[in-house]
Tab-separated table of C-alpha atoms in Angstrom:
chain	number	residue	atom	x	y	z
A	1	MET	CA	-0.042	-0.012	-0.061
A	2	LYS	CA	1.090	3.507	-0.828
A	3	LYS	CA	2.047	5.675	2.174
A	4	VAL	CA	-0.191	8.788	2.571
A	5	LYS	CA	1.711	11.996	3.313
A	6	TYR	CA	0.424	14.464	5.829
A	7	ARG	CA	-2.641	12.455	6.804
A	8	HIS	CA	-2.640	14.208	10.271
A	9	SER	CA	-2.145	17.818	8.802
A	10	ALA	CA	-6.005	18.518	8.802
A	11	ALA	CA	-6.219	17.537	12.562
A	12	ARG	CA	-3.280	19.637	13.386
A	13	ILE	CA	-4.586	22.792	11.652
A	14	VAL	CA	-7.964	22.382	13.326
A	15	PHE	CA	-6.415	22.079	16.743
A	16	PHE	CA	-4.242	25.171	16.079
A	17	SER	CA	-7.231	27.136	14.966
A	18	VAL	CA	-9.514	26.090	17.920
A	19	SER	CA	-6.621	26.998	20.277
A	20	LEU	CA	-6.078	30.279	18.513
A	21	PHE	CA	-9.971	31.208	18.736
A	22	PHE	CA	-10.060	30.435	22.427
A	23	SER	CA	-7.099	32.618	23.113
A	24	PHE	CA	-8.639	35.609	21.354
A	25	ASN	CA	-11.910	34.916	23.229
A	26	THR	CA	-10.114	34.816	26.578
A	27	LEU	CA	-8.516	38.319	25.727
A	28	LEU	CA	-11.775	39.809	24.849
A	29	LEU	CA	-13.378	38.690	28.036
A	30	ALA	CA	-10.623	40.187	30.034
A	31	GLN	CA	-11.041	43.466	28.132
A	32	ASP	CA	-14.834	43.501	28.731
A	33	THR	CA	-14.551	43.364	32.432
A	34	PRO	CA	-15.861	46.736	33.743
A	35	GLN	CA	-13.593	48.886	35.839
A	36	ASP	CA	-15.172	51.289	38.366
A	37	SER	CA	-13.269	54.413	38.667
A	38	PRO	CA	-14.275	57.689	40.102
A	39	LEU	CA	-14.953	60.637	37.939
A	40	SER	CA	-11.980	63.045	37.716
A	41	THR	CA	-12.271	66.598	38.474
A	42	ASP	CA	-12.535	67.763	34.913
A	43	GLU	CA	-15.176	65.041	34.141
A	44	ALA	CA	-17.115	66.245	37.181
A	45	ASP	CA	-16.882	69.856	36.029
A	46	ARG	CA	-18.177	68.783	32.573
A	47	GLN	CA	-21.000	67.007	34.012
A	48	GLU	CA	-21.923	70.038	36.219
A	49	THR	CA	-21.798	72.363	33.188
A	50	VAL	CA	-24.167	70.016	31.057
A	51	GLN	CA	-26.592	69.535	34.060
A	52	GLY	CA	-26.972	73.241	34.465
A	53	PRO	CA	-27.503	75.335	37.526
A	54	GLN	CA	-30.489	73.495	38.672
A	55	GLU	CA	-28.753	70.158	39.188
A	56	SER	CA	-25.461	71.734	40.441
A	57	ASN	CA	-27.303	73.631	43.063
A	58	VAL	CA	-26.513	76.927	41.599
A	59	GLU	CA	-29.641	79.104	41.511
A	60	ALA	CA	-30.034	81.608	38.609
A	61	PRO	CA	-31.105	85.080	39.317
A	62	THR	CA	-34.817	85.522	38.894
A	63	SER	CA	-37.152	88.460	39.283
A	64	GLY	CA	-40.179	86.515	40.540
A	65	GLY	CA	-42.101	86.851	37.319
A	66	ASP	CA	-43.892	84.396	35.094
A	67	GLU	CA	-41.559	83.184	32.521
A	68	ALA	CA	-44.436	82.024	29.990
A	69	ALA	CA	-46.229	85.357	30.111
A	70	GLY	CA	-42.791	86.991	29.747
A	71	LYS	CA	-42.079	85.018	26.636
A	72	GLU	CA	-45.394	86.100	25.132
A	73	LEU	CA	-44.646	89.735	25.960
A	74	PHE	CA	-41.168	89.454	24.734
A	75	ASN	CA	-42.169	88.018	21.285
A	76	THR	CA	-44.984	90.660	20.862
A	77	LEU	CA	-43.065	93.852	21.924
A	78	CYS	CA	-39.343	93.206	22.113
A	79	ALA	CA	-38.347	90.531	19.454
A	80	ALA	CA	-38.403	92.914	16.594
A	81	CYS	CA	-35.374	94.712	17.996
A	82	HIS	CA	-33.810	92.334	20.575
A	83	LYS	CA	-32.455	88.854	20.742
A	84	LEU	CA	-31.868	86.804	23.790
A	85	ASP	CA	-28.435	85.935	22.548
A	86	GLY	CA	-26.436	88.101	20.181
A	87	ASN	CA	-27.001	91.755	19.192
A	88	SER	CA	-29.530	93.006	16.841
A	89	ILE	CA	-30.942	96.517	16.617
A	90	GLY	CA	-30.563	96.548	20.392
A	91	PRO	CA	-28.316	94.676	22.721
A	92	ALA	CA	-28.734	90.930	23.673
A	93	LEU	CA	-31.060	90.639	26.684
A	94	ARG	CA	-30.236	87.166	28.317
A	95	GLY	CA	-29.036	87.837	31.782
A	96	VAL	CA	-29.622	91.369	31.780
A	97	GLY	CA	-30.915	91.257	35.335
A	98	GLU	CA	-27.315	90.517	36.284
A	99	ARG	CA	-25.973	93.517	34.332
A	100	ARG	CA	-28.519	96.137	35.382
A	101	ASP	CA	-30.495	96.990	38.396
A	102	THR	CA	-34.119	95.928	38.474
A	103	GLU	CA	-35.520	99.318	39.312
A	104	TRP	CA	-33.363	101.036	36.592
A	105	LEU	CA	-34.714	98.512	34.024
A	106	HIS	CA	-38.244	99.254	34.983
A	107	SER	CA	-37.553	103.002	34.231
A	108	TRP	CA	-35.809	102.183	30.920
A	109	ILE	CA	-38.538	99.982	29.720
A	110	LYS	CA	-41.250	102.425	30.457
A	111	ASN	CA	-39.585	105.550	29.112
A	112	SER	CA	-36.023	105.284	27.893
A	113	GLN	CA	-36.115	108.799	26.467
A	114	ALA	CA	-36.902	110.447	29.741
A	115	LEU	CA	-34.048	108.583	31.207
A	116	ILE	CA	-31.650	109.718	28.651
A	117	ALA	CA	-32.839	113.268	29.004
A	118	SER	CA	-32.186	113.097	32.818
A	119	GLY	CA	-28.407	112.511	32.139
A	120	ASP	CA	-28.328	109.025	33.415
A	121	GLU	CA	-24.818	107.476	32.713
A	122	GLN	CA	-25.922	104.021	31.686
A	123	ALA	CA	-28.845	105.312	29.575
A	124	VAL	CA	-26.706	107.852	27.702
A	125	GLU	CA	-23.985	105.269	27.121
A	126	ILE	CA	-26.365	102.709	25.586
A	127	PHE	CA	-28.069	105.624	23.529
A	128	ASN	CA	-24.681	106.544	22.052
A	129	GLU	CA	-23.505	102.973	21.574
A	130	TYR	CA	-26.487	102.029	19.297
A	131	ASN	CA	-26.308	104.911	16.903
A	132	GLN	CA	-28.344	107.338	19.242
A	133	VAL	CA	-31.582	105.453	18.335
A	134	ALA	CA	-33.840	105.659	21.499
A	135	MET	CA	-35.953	102.667	22.386
A	136	PRO	CA	-39.711	103.257	22.016
A	137	PRO	CA	-41.378	103.828	25.439
A	138	PHE	CA	-43.877	101.255	26.861
A	139	PRO	CA	-45.973	103.021	29.434
A	140	GLN	CA	-48.686	100.413	28.997
A	141	LEU	CA	-46.649	97.870	30.803
A	142	SER	CA	-47.205	97.268	34.443
A	143	ASP	CA	-44.560	96.409	36.902
A	144	SER	CA	-45.667	92.815	36.890
A	145	ASP	CA	-45.487	92.682	33.227
A	146	ILE	CA	-41.900	93.926	33.144
A	147	ASP	CA	-41.055	91.433	35.880
A	148	ASN	CA	-42.513	88.742	33.725
A	149	ILE	CA	-40.209	89.677	30.803
A	150	LEU	CA	-37.187	90.007	32.938
A	151	ALA	CA	-37.997	86.531	34.368
A	152	TYR	CA	-38.018	85.098	30.786
A	153	VAL	CA	-34.824	86.905	29.671
A	154	ASN	CA	-32.926	86.187	32.932
A	155	ALA	CA	-33.561	82.292	32.493
A	156	PRO	CA	-30.456	80.328	31.778
A	157	LYS	CA	-30.164	79.040	28.279
A	158	ALA	CA	-31.447	75.646	27.849
A	159	VAL	CA	-29.236	72.901	26.856
A	160	PRO	CA	-30.692	71.081	23.697
A	161	GLN	CA	-31.767	67.532	24.470
A	162	GLU	CA	-29.587	66.053	21.706
A	163	GLN	CA	-26.520	67.628	23.262
A	164	GLN	CA	-27.532	66.290	26.749
A	165	ALA	CA	-28.031	62.783	25.267
A	166	GLY	CA	-24.700	62.997	23.461
A	167	THR	CA	-22.774	64.064	26.612
A	168	ALA	CA	-24.429	61.198	28.673
A	169	ALA	CA	-23.750	58.636	25.956
A	170	GLY	CA	-20.009	60.070	25.952
A	171	ALA	CA	-19.909	59.713	29.702
A	172	ASP	CA	-21.274	56.114	29.487
A	173	ALA	CA	-18.636	55.213	26.908
A	174	ALA	CA	-15.871	56.636	28.999
A	175	GLN	CA	-17.032	54.649	32.043
A	176	GLY	CA	-17.390	51.351	30.051
A	177	GLY	CA	-14.297	51.850	27.986
A	178	GLY	CA	-13.254	48.293	28.304
A	179	GLY	CA	-15.797	47.269	25.776
A	180	VAL	CA	-14.876	45.212	22.627
A	181	SER	CA	-14.765	47.238	19.446
A	182	THR	CA	-17.207	45.946	16.600
A	183	ASP	CA	-14.190	46.104	14.237
A	184	ILE	CA	-12.344	43.596	16.463
A	185	LEU	CA	-15.214	41.206	16.490
A	186	LEU	CA	-15.708	41.394	12.723
A	187	GLY	CA	-12.191	40.730	12.220
A	188	ILE	CA	-12.263	37.610	14.440
A	189	LEU	CA	-15.294	36.373	12.625
A	190	ALA	CA	-13.596	36.920	9.198
A	191	PHE	CA	-10.556	35.111	10.541
A	192	VAL	CA	-12.470	32.077	11.630
A	193	LEU	CA	-14.375	31.900	8.292
A	194	LEU	CA	-11.033	32.030	6.481
A	195	MET	CA	-9.566	29.220	8.633
A	196	LEU	CA	-12.729	27.179	7.960
A	197	LEU	CA	-12.235	27.509	4.232
A	198	VAL	CA	-8.552	26.467	4.566
A	199	ILE	CA	-9.532	23.461	6.652
A	200	LEU	CA	-12.052	22.328	4.285
A	201	TYR	CA	-9.577	22.530	1.276
A	202	LEU	CA	-7.075	20.550	3.317
A	203	VAL	CA	-9.605	17.982	4.348
A	204	ASN	CA	-10.671	17.502	0.672
A	205	LYS	CA	-7.082	17.184	-0.443
A	206	THR	CA	-6.396	14.621	2.294
A	207	LEU	CA	-9.379	12.477	1.467
A	208	ARG	CA	-8.391	12.483	-2.217
A	209	ARG	CA	-4.884	11.247	-1.318
A	210	PHE	CA	-6.372	8.673	0.931
A	211	ALA	CA	-8.508	7.507	-1.825
A	212	GLU	CA	-5.849	7.252	-4.201
A	213	ALA	CA	-3.640	5.290	-1.785
A	214	SER	CA	-6.556	2.784	-1.106
A	215	GLY	CA	-7.183	2.409	-4.770
A	216	VAL	CA	-10.618	4.142	-4.979
A	217	GLU	CA	-11.604	5.469	-8.179
A	218	LEU	CA	-12.902	8.971	-8.033
A	219	PRO	CA	-15.650	10.097	-10.282
A	220	VAL	CA	-14.530	12.118	-13.569
A	221	ARG	CA	-16.651	14.521	-15.212
A	222	GLU	CA	-17.513	13.658	-18.831
A	223	LYS	CA	-16.869	16.005	-21.587
A	224	ARG	CA	-20.009	17.354	-23.435
A	225	ALA	CA	-20.115	16.382	-26.963
A	226	LYS	CA	-21.111	19.939	-28.130
A	227	PRO	CA	-21.059	23.312	-26.302
A	228	VAL	CA	-24.378	25.014	-25.736
A	229	TRP	CA	-23.465	28.125	-27.787
A	230	LYS	CA	-22.629	25.966	-30.762
A	231	ALA	CA	-25.940	24.367	-30.507
A	232	PHE	CA	-27.785	27.798	-30.200
A	233	VAL	CA	-25.902	29.147	-33.242
A	234	GLU	CA	-26.699	26.166	-35.261
A	235	ASN	CA	-30.480	26.618	-34.578
A	236	GLN	CA	-31.578	29.224	-36.885
A	237	PHE	CA	-35.158	29.719	-35.418
A	238	LEU	CA	-33.767	30.561	-31.997
A	239	VAL	CA	-31.362	33.083	-33.615
A	240	ILE	CA	-34.123	34.859	-35.368
A	241	VAL	CA	-36.378	35.043	-32.428
A	242	THR	CA	-33.564	36.315	-30.204
A	243	ALA	CA	-32.566	38.980	-32.748
A	244	VAL	CA	-36.113	40.119	-33.108
A	245	PHE	CA	-36.650	40.284	-29.192
A	246	LEU	CA	-33.274	42.202	-28.791
A	247	VAL	CA	-34.301	44.793	-31.591
A	248	LEU	CA	-37.786	45.440	-30.015
A	249	VAL	CA	-36.345	45.833	-26.471
A	250	GLY	CA	-33.600	47.951	-27.843
A	251	SER	CA	-35.996	50.155	-29.622
A	252	TYR	CA	-38.170	50.467	-26.650
A	253	PHE	CA	-35.381	51.721	-24.388
A	254	ALA	CA	-33.869	54.049	-27.016
A	255	TYR	CA	-37.388	55.627	-27.652
A	256	GLY	CA	-37.844	56.069	-23.851
A	257	TYR	CA	-34.299	57.737	-23.629
A	258	LEU	CA	-34.792	59.968	-26.620
A	259	MET	CA	-38.143	61.146	-25.347
A	260	GLN	CA	-36.529	62.257	-22.055
A	261	VAL	CA	-33.941	64.472	-23.762
A	262	GLY	CA	-34.375	67.984	-22.457
A	263	VAL	CA	-36.941	66.911	-19.912
A	264	ASP	CA	-35.840	67.805	-16.398
A	265	GLN	CA	-38.676	66.831	-14.234
A	266	GLY	CA	-37.502	65.971	-10.659
A	267	TYR	CA	-34.335	68.030	-11.200
A	268	GLN	CA	-33.192	69.290	-7.739
A	269	PRO	CA	-29.861	70.899	-7.627
A	270	ILE	CA	-27.974	71.928	-4.412
A	271	GLN	CA	-27.871	75.686	-4.125
A	272	PRO	CA	-25.016	77.700	-2.816
A	273	ILE	CA	-27.272	78.946	0.004
A	274	HIS	CA	-29.951	76.520	1.333
A	275	PHE	CA	-33.218	78.307	0.997
A	276	SER	CA	-36.260	76.493	2.518
A	277	HIS	CA	-39.549	77.171	0.817
A	278	ARG	CA	-41.159	74.972	3.416
A	279	ILE	CA	-40.089	77.483	6.053
A	280	HIS	CA	-40.814	80.836	4.037
A	281	ALA	CA	-43.787	79.789	1.990
A	282	GLY	CA	-45.070	77.069	4.244
A	283	GLU	CA	-44.653	77.887	7.873
A	284	ASN	CA	-44.345	81.728	7.654
A	285	GLN	CA	-46.952	81.806	4.655
A	286	ILE	CA	-44.920	84.386	2.811
A	287	GLU	CA	-46.637	85.225	-0.673
A	288	CYS	CA	-44.675	83.986	-3.492
A	289	LYS	CA	-44.952	87.230	-5.304
A	290	PHE	CA	-43.339	89.017	-2.409
A	291	CYS	CA	-40.100	87.725	-3.369
A	292	HIS	CA	-40.765	86.975	-7.030
A	293	SER	CA	-42.327	90.430	-7.625
A	294	SER	CA	-41.544	90.443	-11.366
A	295	ALA	CA	-43.965	87.562	-11.961
A	296	ARG	CA	-46.916	90.142	-11.871
A	297	VAL	CA	-45.535	92.339	-14.689
A	298	SER	CA	-42.759	90.499	-16.645
A	299	LYS	CA	-42.189	87.434	-18.734
A	300	THR	CA	-39.889	85.973	-16.033
A	301	SER	CA	-40.493	85.514	-12.405
A	302	GLY	CA	-36.844	86.751	-11.542
A	303	ILE	CA	-34.467	85.925	-8.986
A	304	PRO	CA	-35.032	88.000	-5.729
A	305	SER	CA	-32.108	90.217	-4.872
A	306	LEU	CA	-30.448	89.698	-1.566
A	307	ASN	CA	-31.785	93.054	-0.354
A	308	VAL	CA	-35.168	91.449	-0.266
A	309	CYS	CA	-33.755	88.725	2.135
A	310	MET	CA	-32.208	91.356	4.245
A	311	ASN	CA	-35.543	93.138	4.771
A	312	CYS	CA	-36.229	90.372	7.200
A	313	HIS	CA	-32.947	88.943	7.980
A	314	LYS	CA	-31.467	92.098	9.445
A	315	SER	CA	-33.329	91.088	12.505
A	316	ILE	CA	-33.588	87.298	12.065
A	317	SER	CA	-30.100	85.894	12.363
A	318	GLU	CA	-31.311	82.535	13.787
A	319	VAL	CA	-34.190	80.204	13.557
A	320	ALA	CA	-36.394	79.094	16.338
A	321	GLU	CA	-35.663	75.659	17.764
A	322	ALA	CA	-39.081	74.383	16.482
A	323	THR	CA	-38.105	75.004	12.905
A	324	ALA	CA	-35.382	72.429	13.041
A	325	THR	CA	-35.940	68.925	11.533
A	326	GLU	CA	-34.251	65.501	11.889
A	327	GLU	CA	-32.551	66.125	8.787
A	328	TYR	CA	-31.502	69.873	9.271
A	329	SER	CA	-30.647	71.241	12.708
A	330	LYS	CA	-30.987	74.658	14.127
A	331	GLU	CA	-27.131	75.103	13.799
A	332	PHE	CA	-27.488	74.289	9.956
A	333	TYR	CA	-30.073	76.867	9.308
A	334	ASP	CA	-28.220	79.569	11.396
A	335	GLY	CA	-25.187	78.745	9.286
A	336	GLU	CA	-27.107	79.391	6.032
A	337	ILE	CA	-28.197	82.751	7.266
A	338	ALA	CA	-24.374	83.438	8.008
A	339	LYS	CA	-23.730	82.864	4.400
A	340	LEU	CA	-26.151	85.248	3.428
A	341	TYR	CA	-24.623	87.902	5.656
A	342	ASP	CA	-21.226	87.159	4.107
A	343	ALA	CA	-22.652	87.624	0.606
A	344	VAL	CA	-24.104	91.029	1.382
A	345	GLY	CA	-21.345	92.145	3.797
A	346	TRP	CA	-23.485	92.455	6.909
A	347	ASP	CA	-21.732	92.711	10.185
A	348	VAL	CA	-24.033	91.312	12.920
A	349	SER	CA	-22.034	92.664	15.880
A	350	GLN	CA	-22.009	96.208	14.473
A	351	GLN	CA	-25.407	95.958	12.865
A	352	ALA	CA	-23.992	97.638	9.519
A	353	TYR	CA	-22.779	96.802	6.103
A	354	THR	CA	-19.139	96.486	5.640
A	355	GLY	CA	-19.174	96.992	1.798
A	356	GLU	CA	-17.488	93.613	1.077
A	357	THR	CA	-19.897	91.616	-1.021
A	358	GLU	CA	-19.687	88.363	-2.713
A	359	PRO	CA	-21.795	87.108	-5.537
A	360	VAL	CA	-24.347	84.169	-4.895
A	361	LYS	CA	-24.225	81.832	-7.900
A	362	TRP	CA	-27.762	80.347	-7.910
A	363	ILE	CA	-28.416	77.360	-10.003
A	364	ARG	CA	-31.434	77.754	-12.229
A	365	ILE	CA	-33.970	74.909	-11.960
A	366	HIS	CA	-36.869	75.793	-14.511
A	367	ASN	CA	-35.425	76.526	-18.019
A	368	LEU	CA	-37.524	76.321	-21.043
A	369	PRO	CA	-36.054	76.225	-24.599
A	370	ASP	CA	-35.420	79.402	-26.292
A	371	PHE	CA	-37.756	78.645	-29.130
A	372	ALA	CA	-40.765	78.469	-26.553
A	373	TYR	CA	-42.328	81.647	-25.293
A	374	PHE	CA	-43.736	81.740	-21.867
A	375	ASN	CA	-44.992	84.907	-20.065
A	376	HIS	CA	-45.493	84.757	-16.318
A	377	SER	CA	-47.583	87.836	-15.958
A	378	GLN	CA	-49.999	86.539	-18.648
A	379	HIS	CA	-50.669	83.356	-16.513
A	380	VAL	CA	-50.368	84.722	-12.947
A	381	GLU	CA	-52.173	88.170	-13.372
A	382	VAL	CA	-54.493	87.721	-16.451
A	383	GLY	CA	-55.165	84.073	-16.225
A	384	GLY	CA	-55.185	83.888	-12.424
A	385	ILE	CA	-53.142	80.606	-12.292
A	386	ALA	CA	-51.829	79.579	-8.983
A	387	CYS	CA	-48.076	79.139	-8.743
A	388	GLN	CA	-48.471	75.509	-7.599
A	389	THR	CA	-50.234	74.689	-10.810
A	390	CYS	CA	-46.862	74.483	-12.642
A	391	HIS	CA	-44.425	74.463	-9.758
A	392	GLY	CA	-46.148	71.921	-7.455
A	393	PRO	CA	-46.491	72.086	-3.690
A	394	VAL	CA	-43.647	74.751	-3.246
A	395	GLU	CA	-44.852	75.446	0.325
A	396	GLU	CA	-43.936	71.770	1.292
A	397	MET	CA	-40.417	71.671	-0.347
A	398	GLU	CA	-37.299	71.845	1.687
A	399	ILE	CA	-35.153	71.855	-1.436
A	400	MET	CA	-36.802	73.244	-4.509
A	401	TYR	CA	-37.161	70.995	-7.580
A	402	GLN	CA	-38.813	70.796	-10.931
A	403	ASN	CA	-42.345	69.423	-10.374
A	404	ALA	CA	-43.831	69.296	-13.912
A	405	PRO	CA	-42.284	67.969	-17.111
A	406	LEU	CA	-42.851	71.417	-18.804
A	407	THR	CA	-43.029	69.523	-22.191
A	408	MET	CA	-45.206	70.750	-25.087
A	409	GLY	CA	-47.767	68.048	-24.527
A	410	TRP	CA	-48.144	68.959	-20.935
A	411	CYS	CA	-48.785	72.662	-21.860
A	412	VAL	CA	-51.174	71.840	-24.646
A	413	ASN	CA	-53.298	69.457	-22.317
A	414	CYS	CA	-53.378	72.373	-19.762
A	415	HIS	CA	-54.707	74.784	-22.392
A	416	ARG	CA	-57.431	72.232	-23.474
A	417	GLU	CA	-58.586	71.777	-19.857
A	418	THR	CA	-58.355	75.322	-18.342
A	419	ASN	CA	-61.234	77.709	-18.860
A	420	VAL	CA	-60.565	81.427	-19.561
A	421	ARG	CA	-61.202	83.817	-16.571
A	422	THR	CA	-63.301	86.560	-18.223
A	423	ALA	CA	-64.682	88.172	-14.912
A	424	GLY	CA	-63.822	91.815	-14.850
A	425	ASN	CA	-62.138	91.796	-18.257
A	426	GLU	CA	-64.037	93.615	-21.007
A	427	TYR	CA	-61.808	92.299	-23.873
A	428	TYR	CA	-62.257	88.756	-22.974
A	429	GLU	CA	-66.172	89.400	-22.448
A	430	LYS	CA	-66.462	90.547	-25.952
A	431	VAL	CA	-64.475	87.715	-27.388
A	432	HIS	CA	-66.156	85.134	-25.087
A	433	GLU	CA	-69.617	86.155	-26.384
A	434	GLU	CA	-68.672	85.719	-29.955
A	435	LEU	CA	-66.777	82.452	-29.501
A	436	SER	CA	-69.456	80.998	-27.174
A	437	LYS	CA	-72.012	81.179	-29.926
A	438	LYS	CA	-69.612	79.733	-32.441
A	439	TYR	CA	-68.658	76.619	-30.256
A	440	GLY	CA	-72.191	76.328	-28.474
A	441	VAL	CA	-70.728	76.454	-25.055
A	442	GLU	CA	-70.972	78.626	-21.900
A	443	GLU	CA	-67.299	78.823	-21.011
A	444	LEU	CA	-64.329	78.727	-23.328
A	445	THR	CA	-61.074	76.962	-22.833
A	446	VAL	CA	-57.732	78.428	-23.749
A	447	ALA	CA	-57.411	76.064	-26.743
A	448	GLN	CA	-60.874	77.482	-28.096
A	449	MET	CA	-59.389	80.920	-27.634
A	450	GLY	CA	-56.585	79.981	-29.934
A	451	GLY	CA	-54.193	78.781	-27.094
A	452	ILE	CA	-52.925	75.795	-28.988
A	453	GLU	CA	-51.989	77.548	-32.283
A	454	CYS	CA	-48.154	77.341	-33.101
A	455	ALA	CA	-47.581	80.976	-33.250
A	456	LYS	CA	-48.810	81.453	-29.789
A	457	CYS	CA	-45.662	79.922	-28.346
A	458	HIS	CA	-43.323	79.671	-31.351
A	459	TYR	CA	-42.764	82.666	-33.378
């Protein structure tokens, strides 16, 4: 009998792999043992900072007022010129109770001009610092109303829940730092699988040698008489059917591709400054034509100048917490407003223009071919067509995109289905009367008025 070489090699490899695996497992269990250690001084300080003054037994100064009522009064009377954090037309008001005397604040709020005229040093200093613009008096506010406002502005800034959760998670990770990394576990699993493949290969090789030594005949694959592709080529019927099928499928996809040339439905580019129509047209209900004012009188709707943006954003440098979404945080929106300030050269701290401007390279979304004529004023003002008819639910769009295909067929169908608005238009009333008799209808569509003639859009 023939001697079999390395007949014990597979068993040795298996034993070695199992030993190596248990060695790794022992090391991991040793690392996973929790180690209790007291918090260092720095960690304790960070925890106290996150928890805030209430949990660290530090009481914030209060004026004994109602914060909820003060917030309502602040948003109604103060928010146009003041912010809690950061300067606006007036100074930041958070913690003003720590910087000014309460009695002085009452006098200033009720009649700042009288306090300035009396020569009060603090009043004169603020008046000169903010371009000698006096704060309007509020004699209608009672002492309790002012106390409520002060209670609101003196309240410490709340730490966002996400930041608290992140800090707590970081503390937990620091305490349980002996945990095993996921990458290490995946590496061990990959190593074990690799070893199994090697073992299977060696076992198969050993069994074949053993079979050869024992005189066992191993099955041998029989070669096919003719390859499949040769049999297919020799069958003319299958070749013709396959060719016809491929031609039909190719024509279908080619036609579909060519019909989409120049159709940009769904086009949604990323703009240099993130402008949310959801916030402006949706939540704040700003009329479309407030920004796109030229749509009333011009062929194009126009791109609003940044001065239009600054009409509001001189005083609005940050968004409310409720405006943020899961995808876009408050910090993201505030950063986009900062991009606007950089473009127009607005210095928030000085509340003045620096004169250093940068162009904003907006990306056009809706773009008709040059040979197609479209007039916004004709549709918006004369026809009374809502912006959403062509542009879709703009008030719900976080990022603007092209909603309609804007193809010739799409426009022609709209002209066939839309009735002409004749109320209050003597010209259309006269034409409507004549054409109504001609077509025998009570209301005329745009198509019946000649809206699908070639020269109306192509000339």
